[in-house]
Amino acid sequence: MGPDGAQDLPFFCHYPLDRKTEWRRDKAKLSQLLADSSTCLLPLFGDKVLVHRKSPDSQLLPYIVKPGAEVATKHAATPHVHIFLGLDAVGAAYFGCVIKDPQQLLEELSASNTEGTTLEWMSGRMAGQELQQEDAALLATASGLAQWHSKERFHPVTGSPTEVSAGGYSRVGTGPEGGSSLYPRVDPAVIMLITSGSSSNSSGNHPDGRTPPSPASPAGSGAIVDDDWCLLGRKAAWPAGRFSTLAGFLEVGEPLEMAVAREVEEESGVVVDLPSVTYNSSQPWPFPKSLMLAFRGRAAPLNQQQHNSPGSSRNSSSGSSGAAGVQQGLQGYELLSTEARRAAMDVGLTPREVNTALLPVLPTVRVAKDELEDCRWFHREWMLAALSQQLATEQQQLQQQGHVTGQSGLPVKAFEGLAMGPAMRGEPAFNVPGPWSLANRLIKSWLSEHHHEPWAGDDIPQVAIDEGVFKYVLLRLREPDDQGRSKLLVWGDRRAPYHMDIFSQVKALAARRSLALDALGGGRIEHYPAKLYPHQQMYKWLAYGNDTKHLRADPSLFQKREFCFTMDGDIFVRYQSFKDGNDLAEAIVRKCPSKIDIGPVYTWNPQERQKYMTANPPFAPRERELVFDIDLTDYDDVRTCGKEGHICNDCWPLMAVAIKVIDRGLREDFGFENILWVYSGRRGVHCWEILPKQQLLEHEEMRTNILKYLPEDSLVQTVERNWSKADAISARTGKNINLVRWQQLQEAVEDRLEEVKGVKGAAKDFKALRALERCTTEIIFVHTYPRLDIEVSKKMNHLLKAPFCVHPKTGKVCVPLDPEQAHLFDPDTVPCVQTLLPQVSQQQLCEPRKIEEGWKATDLAPCIELFERKFLSGCQRSNRSQLGMLSREAANQALNSSSTF
């Protein structure tokens, strides 16, 4: 049984049995135990173990044969391999037994199974991910030993056959040659989390008051290190979106620390600071015979990074360095020009405060493509946001199993308010290995260092500014002795006649918390965040009629809707909720998010989710609009004007066709009435659906791609000859040249099809006939079939950018569009923030008291009016109809109930 404190060990360390090593060489004792009626047998075959579950959603369990003597005799492989695993808490013995015919045993056990469970063979590695810790450790050990026995049937020195010894933990040679005993050895492998970040050579505490974690800094530097970036990689064979820590095996004559440094440099090109490498933990990994040793370490300073590293000498490519194009060797405050440093000092900023706002220069990653598919630096805040749901779920599962502190060290409350995942654009949702892996343990340990004790200044807002034209002050909130934590504040108020009025208000808040406040500067500013955002229209939509006084309305519906705010630095704050449109507008003014995403409606208020995790019903997504996300990058194989983020009038028809195809199908085939189409602001469109309860032929490269779908070379030549005359026909008739070419292609295919059909008897080429019949359909299909990001549509808790947000890279507003006029939409004429702000400022000068719906005097007006006319009005009619139906149902139910008395 595990010793005291074993609950804190990694996943596969929880071996549940007393190994009883002193009994292994007592053959009589082992024979007696194997014949005992209480003995439990674990069937094994290769790397497979026998498992079962009572239902598809229930816990996976090892299948234990009890008593096991009959199976151990009847089904055991020859020669017999019986492995003594130990005794459980009640004294029952456990043996592993290698089976000769796994299918026969499975059929016999399934036929005699009275519990109704489903039995199956699974690899020990895959099964371990679904088993409880103790069961996983037991089956992994048994599986690892079974695989070792299968590979050591002959002595490596004498060549003589070997037989099982020491209860399955040894093999000895037989015959006259014999040979020394053989034992199951393990292959040590290192797995490491390498971090990097900014450092400050000034003395004192970390800017946010934290004590730097170990390893704190390069040896002897005396620098305060902020390890806010970690290095993760992925292999092509891993599940979509999976990233993990780097790992590798030791070489002969190599110490563990040097193996860590060598493997990281080989796979990523990043040089590790060797003195920073520290041991973390270890766990058996008998798949088939490894021992994983986990380490933490830091990347070496930039002046020690080798650009001709081993990883770059092989098939390699550059990964994400985090700060491309910035002068090597400079960090934080050093990145500022002389003028910028002077400006920072003029307003009272310290180098330490500047460092917290500037990204560090990270070592360049050069991915060894024969080792990894990808390797990147990831920021701690981004990781917390991306992994919050995965890690919180793992933590709750461990708590339910009684393992509260052993695997994570990171409390569930650490994930409050963080996002499920900013997925990397165009890529599946980011995830890491589960709690069975040391990688998971390393990552959780590093993420937990982010959290610090509450500070008295935490509840004083960092930004509290008004709307319109107002005075503002820049302040520093700090401990009185200037040795603890501090943070910068920006406060402004339209009602304040003097800057000192604002300063006095904040100073009073600081004094009540025994904190000091410094004035760094101030001025006059114009700020109109809520004037441009149609918060009332968004509220009317997402409340679905429950914003009225109707008797059947549910006022809490909007409050159960999740909003996610993206703050500066790409910090994702999920599970925001608001009571109405005004509350939403106030939050936008107060927090100034760079982007707003909309999530599902939950069973409970998202901001109070921790109260309802074990409620009935539990906190979970309840409903959401059906949404589609279409991105032009998915059409890169059929467009020739550009790739990736490019969008223009040449490739927009692809998007317009997708919109029309989906819109017509949703309305005619599925009965959707209220459908909202929104331009994403850059290279795609989003579609929101609420249920009521030919420019492709202009480019030579495109024409060549289309001809590839024609099944015969002679047919291709015919179409090419006809297309050479298309310009003249278009000029003579006035027809669009695309329509002329398409008609020529169809006629050529039809003529050839008639020829093939006319052939009689065995000479008819049916293969060519089928290819000709479908080639034009394939051309249409490949260019018009909508290419959707299916993950956005099928996952209930997936976030989607809210309409009327501003795209951070283009400055364009995500505006609705009319699907019937999608072919006329021009992404280059979309309202952008650069033109909207001057329009708002001009309106403020003309009408200084008019604050509400400032968008009416801007280029946003027709876009919001389209939203109201084409979408919102239909939604409101459906909402009224739905509420009326609920009222009638309630009235009928009341009448039926009264008639029973």
Tab-separated table of C-alpha atoms in Angstrom, residues 453-752:
chain	number	residue	atom	x	y	z
A	453	GLU	CA	-2.576	36.781	-1.986
A	454	PRO	CA	-5.366	39.366	-2.159
A	455	TRP	CA	-4.220	42.959	-1.865
A	456	ALA	CA	-6.115	45.863	-0.345
A	457	GLY	CA	-5.853	47.747	-3.627
A	458	ASP	CA	-7.410	44.992	-5.747
A	459	ASP	CA	-10.940	46.343	-5.371
A	460	ILE	CA	-10.031	49.856	-6.545
A	461	PRO	CA	-10.669	49.854	-10.318
A	462	GLN	CA	-7.608	50.442	-12.443
A	463	VAL	CA	-9.625	52.267	-15.114
A	464	ALA	CA	-12.698	54.288	-14.181
A	465	ILE	CA	-13.466	56.825	-16.877
A	466	ASP	CA	-16.593	58.578	-18.062
A	467	GLU	CA	-18.145	59.063	-21.470
A	468	GLY	CA	-17.873	62.240	-23.511
A	469	VAL	CA	-15.366	65.038	-22.880
A	470	PHE	CA	-13.890	65.049	-19.371
A	471	LYS	CA	-10.825	65.557	-17.221
A	472	TYR	CA	-8.702	62.564	-16.192
A	473	VAL	CA	-5.781	61.894	-13.850
A	474	LEU	CA	-3.004	59.280	-13.982
A	475	LEU	CA	-2.266	57.911	-10.501
A	476	ARG	CA	-0.096	55.339	-8.761
A	477	LEU	CA	-1.643	53.324	-5.907
A	478	ARG	CA	1.002	51.802	-3.620
A	479	GLU	CA	1.981	50.639	-0.155
A	480	PRO	CA	3.002	53.526	2.138
A	481	ASP	CA	6.604	52.263	2.435
A	482	ASP	CA	6.892	51.886	-1.365
A	483	GLN	CA	8.181	48.329	-0.887
A	484	GLY	CA	5.065	46.305	-1.599
A	485	ARG	CA	2.684	46.100	-4.512
A	486	SER	CA	1.532	48.977	-6.656
A	487	LYS	CA	-0.580	49.632	-9.712
A	488	LEU	CA	-1.376	52.484	-12.070
A	489	LEU	CA	-4.837	54.045	-12.155
A	490	VAL	CA	-6.616	56.137	-14.782
A	491	TRP	CA	-9.698	57.924	-13.475
A	492	GLY	CA	-11.868	60.516	-15.195
A	493	ASP	CA	-15.248	62.162	-14.540
A	494	ARG	CA	-17.373	64.442	-16.717
A	495	ARG	CA	-18.810	66.121	-13.603
A	496	ALA	CA	-15.452	67.040	-12.046
A	497	PRO	CA	-14.625	70.770	-12.507
A	498	TYR	CA	-10.991	70.251	-11.437
A	499	HIS	CA	-8.428	67.459	-11.596
A	500	MET	CA	-7.984	67.733	-7.827
A	501	ASP	CA	-11.625	66.684	-7.332
A	502	ILE	CA	-10.899	63.338	-8.983
A	503	PHE	CA	-7.628	62.931	-7.096
A	504	SER	CA	-9.358	63.606	-3.753
A	505	GLN	CA	-12.034	61.008	-4.480
A	506	VAL	CA	-9.473	58.275	-5.175
A	507	LYS	CA	-7.256	59.369	-2.283
A	508	ALA	CA	-10.149	58.857	0.126
A	509	LEU	CA	-10.599	55.286	-1.169
A	510	ALA	CA	-6.865	54.638	-0.763
A	511	ALA	CA	-6.771	56.080	2.757
A	512	ARG	CA	-9.549	53.739	3.920
A	513	ARG	CA	-7.297	50.860	2.840
A	514	SER	CA	-4.123	52.333	4.388
A	515	LEU	CA	-2.595	52.851	0.941
A	516	ALA	CA	-0.725	55.794	-0.548
A	517	LEU	CA	-1.578	57.595	-3.793
A	518	ASP	CA	0.720	59.563	-6.114
A	519	ALA	CA	-0.434	61.912	-8.876
A	520	LEU	CA	1.555	61.291	-12.062
A	521	GLY	CA	-0.297	63.538	-14.503
A	522	GLY	CA	-3.607	64.275	-16.132
A	523	GLY	CA	-5.409	66.067	-18.916
A	524	ARG	CA	-8.588	66.290	-20.955
A	525	ILE	CA	-9.902	63.456	-23.071
A	526	GLU	CA	-12.818	62.523	-25.355
A	527	HIS	CA	-14.233	59.043	-24.912
A	528	TYR	CA	-17.413	57.638	-26.475
A	529	PRO	CA	-17.375	53.839	-26.163
A	530	ALA	CA	-21.085	53.334	-25.648
A	531	LYS	CA	-22.294	55.887	-28.188
A	532	LEU	CA	-21.187	53.691	-31.061
A	533	TYR	CA	-22.244	50.329	-29.668
A	534	PRO	CA	-25.975	49.584	-30.072
A	535	HIS	CA	-26.342	48.002	-26.641
A	536	GLN	CA	-30.113	48.416	-26.497
A	537	GLN	CA	-30.581	46.642	-29.832
A	538	MET	CA	-28.296	43.823	-28.658
A	539	TYR	CA	-30.300	43.557	-25.441
A	540	LYS	CA	-33.614	43.366	-27.325
A	541	TRP	CA	-32.217	40.575	-29.460
A	542	LEU	CA	-30.580	38.444	-26.758
A	543	ALA	CA	-33.426	38.881	-24.237
A	544	TYR	CA	-35.812	37.252	-26.767
A	545	GLY	CA	-38.865	39.164	-25.589
A	546	ASN	CA	-38.120	38.643	-21.910
A	547	ASP	CA	-37.340	42.356	-21.505
A	548	THR	CA	-41.082	43.080	-21.505
A	549	LYS	CA	-43.712	42.990	-18.733
A	550	HIS	CA	-45.429	39.993	-20.289
A	551	LEU	CA	-46.691	37.552	-17.666
A	552	ARG	CA	-44.785	34.664	-19.251
A	553	ALA	CA	-41.508	36.585	-19.660
A	554	ASP	CA	-38.400	35.327	-17.864
A	555	PRO	CA	-36.464	38.427	-16.702
A	556	SER	CA	-33.489	36.284	-15.711
A	557	LEU	CA	-32.854	34.929	-19.230
A	558	PHE	CA	-30.513	37.742	-20.295
A	559	GLN	CA	-28.652	37.515	-16.987
A	560	LYS	CA	-27.850	33.852	-17.740
A	561	ARG	CA	-26.195	34.759	-21.040
A	562	GLU	CA	-22.399	34.655	-21.044
A	563	PHE	CA	-20.309	37.510	-22.408
A	564	CYS	CA	-16.535	37.378	-22.758
A	565	PHE	CA	-14.445	40.565	-22.742
A	566	THR	CA	-11.015	40.631	-24.338
A	567	MET	CA	-8.849	43.116	-22.469
A	568	ASP	CA	-5.511	44.653	-23.373
A	569	GLY	CA	-2.787	42.030	-23.682
A	570	ASP	CA	-5.276	39.466	-25.063
A	571	ILE	CA	-6.571	38.662	-21.568
A	572	PHE	CA	-9.870	36.809	-21.903
A	573	VAL	CA	-12.384	37.415	-19.103
A	574	ARG	CA	-15.211	34.925	-19.472
A	575	TYR	CA	-18.504	34.379	-17.659
A	576	GLN	CA	-19.530	38.045	-17.596
A	577	SER	CA	-23.284	38.614	-17.278
A	578	PHE	CA	-25.506	41.697	-17.164
A	579	LYS	CA	-29.024	42.455	-16.015
A	580	ASP	CA	-29.978	44.585	-19.045
A	581	GLY	CA	-28.661	46.695	-21.915
A	582	ASN	CA	-27.729	49.628	-19.687
A	583	ASP	CA	-25.694	47.332	-17.439
A	584	LEU	CA	-23.895	46.033	-20.533
A	585	ALA	CA	-23.175	49.581	-21.702
A	586	GLU	CA	-21.811	50.579	-18.293
A	587	ALA	CA	-19.475	47.571	-18.298
A	588	ILE	CA	-18.198	48.510	-21.761
A	589	VAL	CA	-17.473	52.045	-20.549
A	590	ARG	CA	-15.835	50.823	-17.341
A	591	LYS	CA	-13.701	48.011	-18.744
A	592	CYS	CA	-13.086	49.198	-22.318
A	593	PRO	CA	-12.780	45.710	-23.836
A	594	SER	CA	-11.040	45.441	-27.189
A	595	LYS	CA	-13.494	42.718	-28.236
A	596	ILE	CA	-16.786	41.228	-27.037
A	597	ASP	CA	-17.743	37.598	-27.577
A	598	ILE	CA	-21.150	36.034	-26.961
A	599	GLY	CA	-21.558	32.617	-25.362
A	600	PRO	CA	-24.529	30.405	-24.496
A	601	VAL	CA	-27.364	30.816	-22.025
A	602	TYR	CA	-26.530	28.791	-18.898
A	603	THR	CA	-28.761	27.142	-16.342
A	604	TRP	CA	-27.595	29.744	-13.793
A	605	ASN	CA	-26.042	33.209	-13.791
A	606	PRO	CA	-22.467	32.665	-15.109
A	607	GLN	CA	-20.968	35.075	-12.591
A	608	GLU	CA	-22.358	32.932	-9.746
A	609	ARG	CA	-21.442	29.578	-11.309
A	610	GLN	CA	-19.306	28.403	-8.366
A	611	LYS	CA	-22.448	28.245	-6.204
A	612	TYR	CA	-24.230	25.938	-8.604
A	613	MET	CA	-21.585	23.405	-9.647
A	614	THR	CA	-23.323	20.726	-7.554
A	615	ALA	CA	-26.856	22.130	-7.811
A	616	ASN	CA	-29.766	20.408	-9.536
A	617	PRO	CA	-29.592	21.169	-12.392
A	618	PRO	CA	-25.825	21.811	-12.267
A	619	PHE	CA	-24.248	24.830	-13.904
A	620	ALA	CA	-24.008	24.008	-17.608
A	621	PRO	CA	-24.810	25.513	-21.026
A	622	ARG	CA	-28.562	25.320	-21.621
A	623	GLU	CA	-29.156	26.783	-25.054
A	624	ARG	CA	-27.524	28.794	-27.789
A	625	GLU	CA	-28.248	30.023	-31.286
A	626	LEU	CA	-27.078	27.822	-34.118
A	627	VAL	CA	-23.970	29.584	-35.409
A	628	PHE	CA	-21.738	29.138	-38.436
A	629	ASP	CA	-18.262	30.549	-39.019
A	630	ILE	CA	-16.975	30.754	-42.602
A	631	ASP	CA	-13.387	31.857	-43.221
A	632	LEU	CA	-11.817	32.669	-46.579
A	633	THR	CA	-8.586	30.933	-45.551
A	634	ASP	CA	-10.457	27.664	-46.093
A	635	TYR	CA	-10.766	28.637	-49.769
A	636	ASP	CA	-7.051	29.152	-50.343
A	637	ASP	CA	-6.950	26.136	-52.668
A	638	VAL	CA	-9.497	27.641	-55.066
A	639	ARG	CA	-8.737	31.382	-54.954
A	640	THR	CA	-5.785	32.961	-56.754
A	641	CYS	CA	-5.869	36.601	-55.630
A	642	GLY	CA	-4.251	35.924	-52.256
A	643	LYS	CA	-4.157	33.669	-49.236
A	644	GLU	CA	-4.574	33.687	-45.450
A	645	GLY	CA	-5.815	37.114	-44.259
A	646	HIS	CA	-6.238	38.554	-47.755
A	647	ILE	CA	-9.725	39.573	-48.891
A	648	CYS	CA	-10.799	41.518	-51.967
A	649	ASN	CA	-13.588	41.803	-54.520
A	650	ASP	CA	-12.055	38.959	-56.539
A	651	CYS	CA	-12.474	36.347	-53.794
A	652	TRP	CA	-15.537	37.776	-52.021
A	653	PRO	CA	-17.885	35.964	-54.488
A	654	LEU	CA	-16.793	32.689	-52.855
A	655	MET	CA	-18.123	34.020	-49.563
A	656	ALA	CA	-21.248	35.431	-51.200
A	657	VAL	CA	-22.083	32.046	-52.757
A	658	ALA	CA	-21.595	30.290	-49.391
A	659	ILE	CA	-23.924	32.807	-47.732
A	660	LYS	CA	-26.641	32.311	-50.333
A	661	VAL	CA	-26.372	28.514	-50.287
A	662	ILE	CA	-26.591	28.303	-46.482
A	663	ASP	CA	-29.262	30.989	-46.158
A	664	ARG	CA	-31.564	29.353	-48.699
A	665	GLY	CA	-31.045	25.891	-47.206
A	666	LEU	CA	-31.754	27.106	-43.680
A	667	ARG	CA	-34.938	28.883	-44.724
A	668	GLU	CA	-36.391	26.393	-47.215
A	669	ASP	CA	-35.163	23.060	-45.848
A	670	PHE	CA	-35.049	23.655	-42.094
A	671	GLY	CA	-37.662	26.359	-41.500
A	672	PHE	CA	-35.408	29.044	-40.045
A	673	GLU	CA	-36.909	32.516	-40.308
A	674	ASN	CA	-34.632	34.817	-38.301
A	675	ILE	CA	-31.091	34.593	-39.626
A	676	LEU	CA	-28.384	37.172	-38.960
A	677	TRP	CA	-25.327	37.388	-41.233
A	678	VAL	CA	-22.380	39.433	-39.933
A	679	TYR	CA	-19.110	40.336	-41.644
A	680	SER	CA	-16.307	39.395	-39.252
A	681	GLY	CA	-14.268	42.532	-39.908
A	682	ARG	CA	-11.469	40.826	-41.797
A	683	ARG	CA	-11.789	37.642	-43.871
A	684	GLY	CA	-14.977	35.828	-42.963
A	685	VAL	CA	-18.623	35.910	-41.995
A	686	HIS	CA	-20.616	34.664	-39.026
A	687	CYS	CA	-24.163	33.397	-39.144
A	688	TRP	CA	-26.606	33.392	-36.212
A	689	GLU	CA	-29.845	31.414	-36.597
A	690	ILE	CA	-32.830	31.436	-34.297
A	691	LEU	CA	-35.419	28.688	-34.790
A	692	PRO	CA	-39.163	29.629	-34.442
A	693	LYS	CA	-40.198	26.985	-31.872
A	694	GLN	CA	-19.559	33.254	-61.394
A	695	GLN	CA	-16.243	35.666	-61.265
A	696	LEU	CA	-14.232	32.514	-60.701
A	697	LEU	CA	-13.280	32.126	-64.381
A	698	GLU	CA	-11.433	35.429	-64.857
A	699	HIS	CA	-7.989	34.203	-63.749
A	700	GLU	CA	-5.811	31.860	-65.787
A	701	GLU	CA	-4.696	29.855	-62.725
A	702	MET	CA	-8.306	29.361	-61.661
A	703	ARG	CA	-9.297	28.195	-65.140
A	704	THR	CA	-6.414	25.709	-65.081
A	705	ASN	CA	-7.562	24.342	-61.706
A	706	ILE	CA	-11.117	23.899	-63.013
A	707	LEU	CA	-9.932	21.967	-66.062
A	708	LYS	CA	-8.357	19.395	-63.735
A	709	TYR	CA	-11.875	18.141	-62.993
A	710	LEU	CA	-12.439	17.161	-66.635
A	711	PRO	CA	-11.773	13.424	-66.947
A	712	GLU	CA	-10.207	13.339	-70.467
A	713	ASP	CA	-7.238	15.179	-71.989
A	714	SER	CA	-9.022	15.527	-75.315
A	715	LEU	CA	-11.947	17.225	-73.551
A	716	VAL	CA	-9.543	19.630	-71.820
A	717	GLN	CA	-8.030	20.561	-75.185
A	718	THR	CA	-11.482	21.170	-76.682
A	719	VAL	CA	-12.486	23.491	-73.821
A	720	GLU	CA	-9.181	25.367	-74.030
A	721	ARG	CA	-9.724	25.986	-77.774
A	722	ASN	CA	-13.243	27.263	-77.106
A	723	TRP	CA	-12.084	29.493	-74.263
A	724	SER	CA	-9.540	31.127	-76.566
A	725	LYS	CA	-12.518	32.550	-78.469
A	726	ALA	CA	-14.439	33.636	-75.357
A	727	ASP	CA	-13.134	37.207	-75.325
A	728	ALA	CA	-14.435	37.838	-78.851
A	729	ILE	CA	-17.832	36.297	-78.070
A	730	SER	CA	-18.149	38.359	-74.896
A	731	ALA	CA	-17.277	41.559	-76.729
A	732	ARG	CA	-19.739	40.800	-79.544
A	733	THR	CA	-22.715	39.709	-77.405
A	734	GLY	CA	-22.138	41.768	-74.261
A	735	LYS	CA	-22.309	38.670	-72.067
A	736	ASN	CA	-20.109	38.342	-68.991
A	737	ILE	CA	-16.990	36.422	-70.011
A	738	ASN	CA	-17.411	34.066	-67.042
A	739	LEU	CA	-20.861	33.029	-68.283
A	740	VAL	CA	-19.518	32.544	-71.804
A	741	ARG	CA	-16.729	30.267	-70.592
A	742	TRP	CA	-19.023	28.268	-68.342
A	743	GLN	CA	-21.492	27.726	-71.192
A	744	GLN	CA	-18.631	26.595	-73.457
A	745	LEU	CA	-17.451	24.107	-70.834
A	746	GLN	CA	-20.944	22.679	-70.353
A	747	GLU	CA	-21.512	22.284	-74.096
A	748	ALA	CA	-18.184	20.514	-74.582
A	749	VAL	CA	-18.920	18.094	-71.731
A	750	GLU	CA	-22.440	17.390	-73.035
A	751	ASP	CA	-21.146	16.714	-76.555
A	752	ARG	CA	-18.534	14.284	-75.274
